[in-house]
Amino acid sequence: MKVLCVDHIGIAVKDLEESLKFYTEVLGLEVTGKEVVEEQKVKVAFLPCGDSELELLESTTSDGPIARFIEKNGEGIQHIALRVDNIEEALAELKEKGVRLIDEKPRYGAGGASIAFAHPKATKGVLLELSQRK
Ligand code: ZN
């Protein structure tokens, strides 16, 4: 498997529009896309920073993973995504190495990427997302 770069950092927020003000008005970043991912119960916005992006996530329901994260930890960094060249290969390799995975198969991620999560128990406490861009 080949890790290419940090694809994005996922930040859980209570109110996406309100949170974007800081990132756009204060930091001067630009929002290049917004999307609702029904399967994940999130509304996301992407803000590129060079080769990486910030991904702001707001829960669309009170019981979604982001809502539960905020309930437990408050707002903040929720996951880190690494870009890989081939996600199927990467997952097969991690599985072979005995790494605990949340997703055994890639699924749809915002922006049309293929994504899969490894379990925080296997990554020293980081919810790690693997992402392959089209
Ligand atoms: Zn992500």
mmCIF file of C-alpha atoms and ligand atoms in Angstrom:
data_model
loop_
_atom_site.group_PDB
_atom_site.id
_atom_site.type_symbol
_atom_site.label_atom_id
_atom_site.label_comp_id
_atom_site.label_asym_id
_atom_site.label_seq_id
_atom_site.Cartn_x
_atom_site.Cartn_y
_atom_site.Cartn_z
ATOM 1 C CA MET A 1 0.000 0.000 0.000
ATOM 2 C CA LYS A 2 1.162 3.490 -0.689
ATOM 3 C CA VAL A 3 0.168 6.480 1.443
ATOM 4 C CA LEU A 4 0.369 9.594 -0.720
ATOM 5 C CA CYS A 5 -0.423 12.413 1.714
ATOM 6 C CA VAL A 6 -2.797 13.635 4.377
ATOM 7 C CA ASP A 7 -5.959 13.912 2.296
ATOM 8 C CA HIS A 8 -7.987 15.800 4.851
ATOM 9 C CA ILE A 9 -8.628 16.380 8.524
ATOM 10 C CA GLY A 10 -12.210 15.873 9.647
ATOM 11 C CA ILE A 11 -13.514 18.378 12.181
ATOM 12 C CA ALA A 12 -16.831 17.807 13.934
ATOM 13 C CA VAL A 13 -18.880 20.973 14.395
ATOM 14 C CA LYS A 14 -22.310 21.721 15.791
ATOM 15 C CA ASP A 15 -23.222 24.340 13.230
ATOM 16 C CA LEU A 16 -21.555 24.152 9.822
ATOM 17 C CA GLU A 17 -22.461 27.630 8.553
ATOM 18 C CA GLU A 18 -21.467 29.278 11.815
ATOM 19 C CA SER A 19 -18.174 27.351 11.924
ATOM 20 C CA LEU A 20 -17.313 28.179 8.335
ATOM 21 C CA LYS A 21 -17.181 31.864 9.216
ATOM 22 C CA PHE A 22 -13.955 31.358 11.159
ATOM 23 C CA TYR A 23 -12.300 29.304 8.433
ATOM 24 C CA THR A 24 -13.329 31.600 5.570
ATOM 25 C CA GLU A 25 -13.492 35.068 7.095
ATOM 26 C CA VAL A 26 -10.648 34.774 9.584
ATOM 27 C CA LEU A 27 -8.306 32.262 7.924
ATOM 28 C CA GLY A 28 -9.266 33.202 4.377
ATOM 29 C CA LEU A 29 -9.842 29.644 3.194
ATOM 30 C CA GLU A 30 -12.289 28.899 0.410
ATOM 31 C CA VAL A 31 -15.126 26.409 0.468
ATOM 32 C CA THR A 32 -14.880 24.317 -2.684
ATOM 33 C CA GLY A 33 -17.748 21.956 -2.014
ATOM 34 C CA LYS A 34 -20.634 21.208 0.287
ATOM 35 C CA GLU A 35 -22.480 17.946 0.356
ATOM 36 C CA VAL A 36 -24.924 15.924 2.418
ATOM 37 C CA VAL A 37 -23.844 12.294 2.772
ATOM 38 C CA GLU A 38 -27.055 10.566 3.837
ATOM 39 C CA GLU A 39 -25.409 7.259 4.664
ATOM 40 C CA GLN A 40 -23.133 8.972 7.200
ATOM 41 C CA LYS A 41 -25.804 11.400 8.405
ATOM 42 C CA VAL A 42 -23.540 14.368 7.810
ATOM 43 C CA LYS A 43 -23.405 17.648 6.006
ATOM 44 C CA VAL A 44 -19.822 18.411 5.003
ATOM 45 C CA ALA A 45 -17.850 21.321 3.605
ATOM 46 C CA PHE A 46 -14.370 21.130 2.117
ATOM 47 C CA LEU A 47 -11.720 23.801 2.475
ATOM 48 C CA PRO A 48 -8.487 23.058 0.617
ATOM 49 C CA CYS A 49 -5.138 23.942 2.236
ATOM 50 C CA GLY A 50 -2.463 23.137 -0.325
ATOM 51 C CA ASP A 51 -2.483 19.379 -0.990
ATOM 52 C CA SER A 52 -4.769 18.699 1.947
ATOM 53 C CA GLU A 53 -8.189 19.875 3.008
ATOM 54 C CA LEU A 54 -10.159 20.561 6.102
ATOM 55 C CA GLU A 55 -13.465 18.716 6.162
ATOM 56 C CA LEU A 56 -16.032 20.266 8.456
ATOM 57 C CA LEU A 57 -18.798 17.877 9.459
ATOM 58 C CA GLU A 58 -22.178 18.680 10.966
ATOM 59 C CA SER A 59 -24.567 15.911 11.920
ATOM 60 C CA THR A 60 -27.913 15.855 10.120
ATOM 61 C CA THR A 61 -29.518 13.847 12.946
ATOM 62 C CA SER A 62 -29.194 13.723 16.725
ATOM 63 C CA ASP A 63 -28.060 10.073 16.626
ATOM 64 C CA GLY A 64 -25.461 10.190 13.848
ATOM 65 C CA PRO A 65 -21.785 9.421 14.425
ATOM 66 C CA ILE A 66 -20.837 13.109 14.443
ATOM 67 C CA ALA A 67 -23.595 13.976 16.926
ATOM 68 C CA ARG A 68 -22.420 11.160 19.191
ATOM 69 C CA PHE A 69 -18.810 12.298 18.852
ATOM 70 C CA ILE A 70 -19.679 15.862 19.891
ATOM 71 C CA GLU A 71 -21.792 14.612 22.776
ATOM 72 C CA LYS A 72 -18.822 12.655 24.093
ATOM 73 C CA ASN A 73 -15.869 14.906 23.194
ATOM 74 C CA GLY A 74 -17.222 18.282 22.194
ATOM 75 C CA GLU A 75 -16.402 19.873 18.869
ATOM 76 C CA GLY A 76 -12.971 19.166 17.398
ATOM 77 C CA ILE A 77 -10.843 16.873 15.267
ATOM 78 C CA GLN A 78 -12.816 13.706 14.627
ATOM 79 C CA HIS A 79 -10.706 11.862 12.085
ATOM 80 C CA ILE A 80 -7.619 12.058 9.900
ATOM 81 C CA ALA A 81 -7.717 10.818 6.336
ATOM 82 C CA LEU A 82 -4.712 9.501 4.459
ATOM 83 C CA ARG A 83 -4.806 9.380 0.683
ATOM 84 C CA VAL A 84 -3.783 6.018 -0.761
ATOM 85 C CA ASP A 85 -3.186 5.045 -4.360
ATOM 86 C CA ASN A 86 -5.346 1.920 -4.211
ATOM 87 C CA ILE A 87 -7.845 1.509 -1.396
ATOM 88 C CA GLU A 88 -8.799 -2.109 -2.170
ATOM 89 C CA GLU A 89 -5.145 -3.080 -1.984
ATOM 90 C CA ALA A 90 -4.592 -1.037 1.176
ATOM 91 C CA LEU A 91 -7.543 -2.684 2.949
ATOM 92 C CA ALA A 92 -6.422 -6.164 1.909
ATOM 93 C CA GLU A 93 -2.948 -5.443 3.232
ATOM 94 C CA LEU A 94 -4.185 -4.046 6.555
ATOM 95 C CA LYS A 95 -6.492 -7.032 6.978
ATOM 96 C CA GLU A 96 -3.637 -9.388 6.277
ATOM 97 C CA LYS A 97 -1.570 -7.587 8.925
ATOM 98 C CA GLY A 98 -4.331 -8.085 11.448
ATOM 99 C CA VAL A 99 -5.372 -4.434 11.686
ATOM 100 C CA ARG A 100 -8.880 -3.998 13.032
ATOM 101 C CA LEU A 101 -11.065 -2.257 10.463
ATOM 102 C CA ILE A 102 -14.435 -0.554 10.713
ATOM 103 C CA ASP A 103 -14.966 -0.937 6.956
ATOM 104 C CA GLU A 104 -13.766 -4.100 5.297
ATOM 105 C CA LYS A 105 -14.816 -2.717 1.938
ATOM 106 C CA PRO A 106 -14.565 0.798 0.528
ATOM 107 C CA ARG A 107 -17.678 2.915 0.590
ATOM 108 C CA TYR A 108 -18.791 6.217 -0.835
ATOM 109 C CA GLY A 109 -17.242 9.309 0.709
ATOM 110 C CA ALA A 110 -17.969 12.981 0.168
ATOM 111 C CA GLY A 111 -16.501 14.377 -3.019
ATOM 112 C CA GLY A 112 -16.860 11.014 -4.772
ATOM 113 C CA ALA A 113 -13.863 9.442 -3.021
ATOM 114 C CA SER A 114 -13.703 5.794 -1.976
ATOM 115 C CA ILE A 115 -13.180 5.649 1.762
ATOM 116 C CA ALA A 116 -12.799 3.168 4.610
ATOM 117 C CA PHE A 117 -12.117 3.578 8.311
ATOM 118 C CA ALA A 118 -9.654 1.686 10.480
ATOM 119 C CA HIS A 119 -10.575 1.189 14.119
ATOM 120 C CA PRO A 120 -9.075 3.661 16.646
ATOM 121 C CA LYS A 121 -8.031 0.676 18.779
ATOM 122 C CA ALA A 122 -5.613 -0.286 15.991
ATOM 123 C CA THR A 123 -4.233 3.210 15.378
ATOM 124 C CA LYS A 124 -3.332 4.540 18.831
ATOM 125 C CA GLY A 125 -6.593 6.330 19.277
ATOM 126 C CA VAL A 126 -6.975 7.986 15.893
ATOM 127 C CA LEU A 127 -10.041 7.387 13.791
ATOM 128 C CA LEU A 128 -8.129 6.827 10.568
ATOM 129 C CA GLU A 129 -9.783 7.126 7.205
ATOM 130 C CA LEU A 130 -8.208 5.829 4.027
ATOM 131 C CA SER A 131 -9.266 7.715 0.959
ATOM 132 C CA GLN A 132 -8.745 7.133 -2.717
ATOM 133 C CA ARG A 133 -9.614 9.969 -5.068
ATOM 134 C CA LYS A 134 -11.028 9.360 -8.489
HETATM 135 ZN ZN ZN B 1 -13.253 12.298 6.051
#
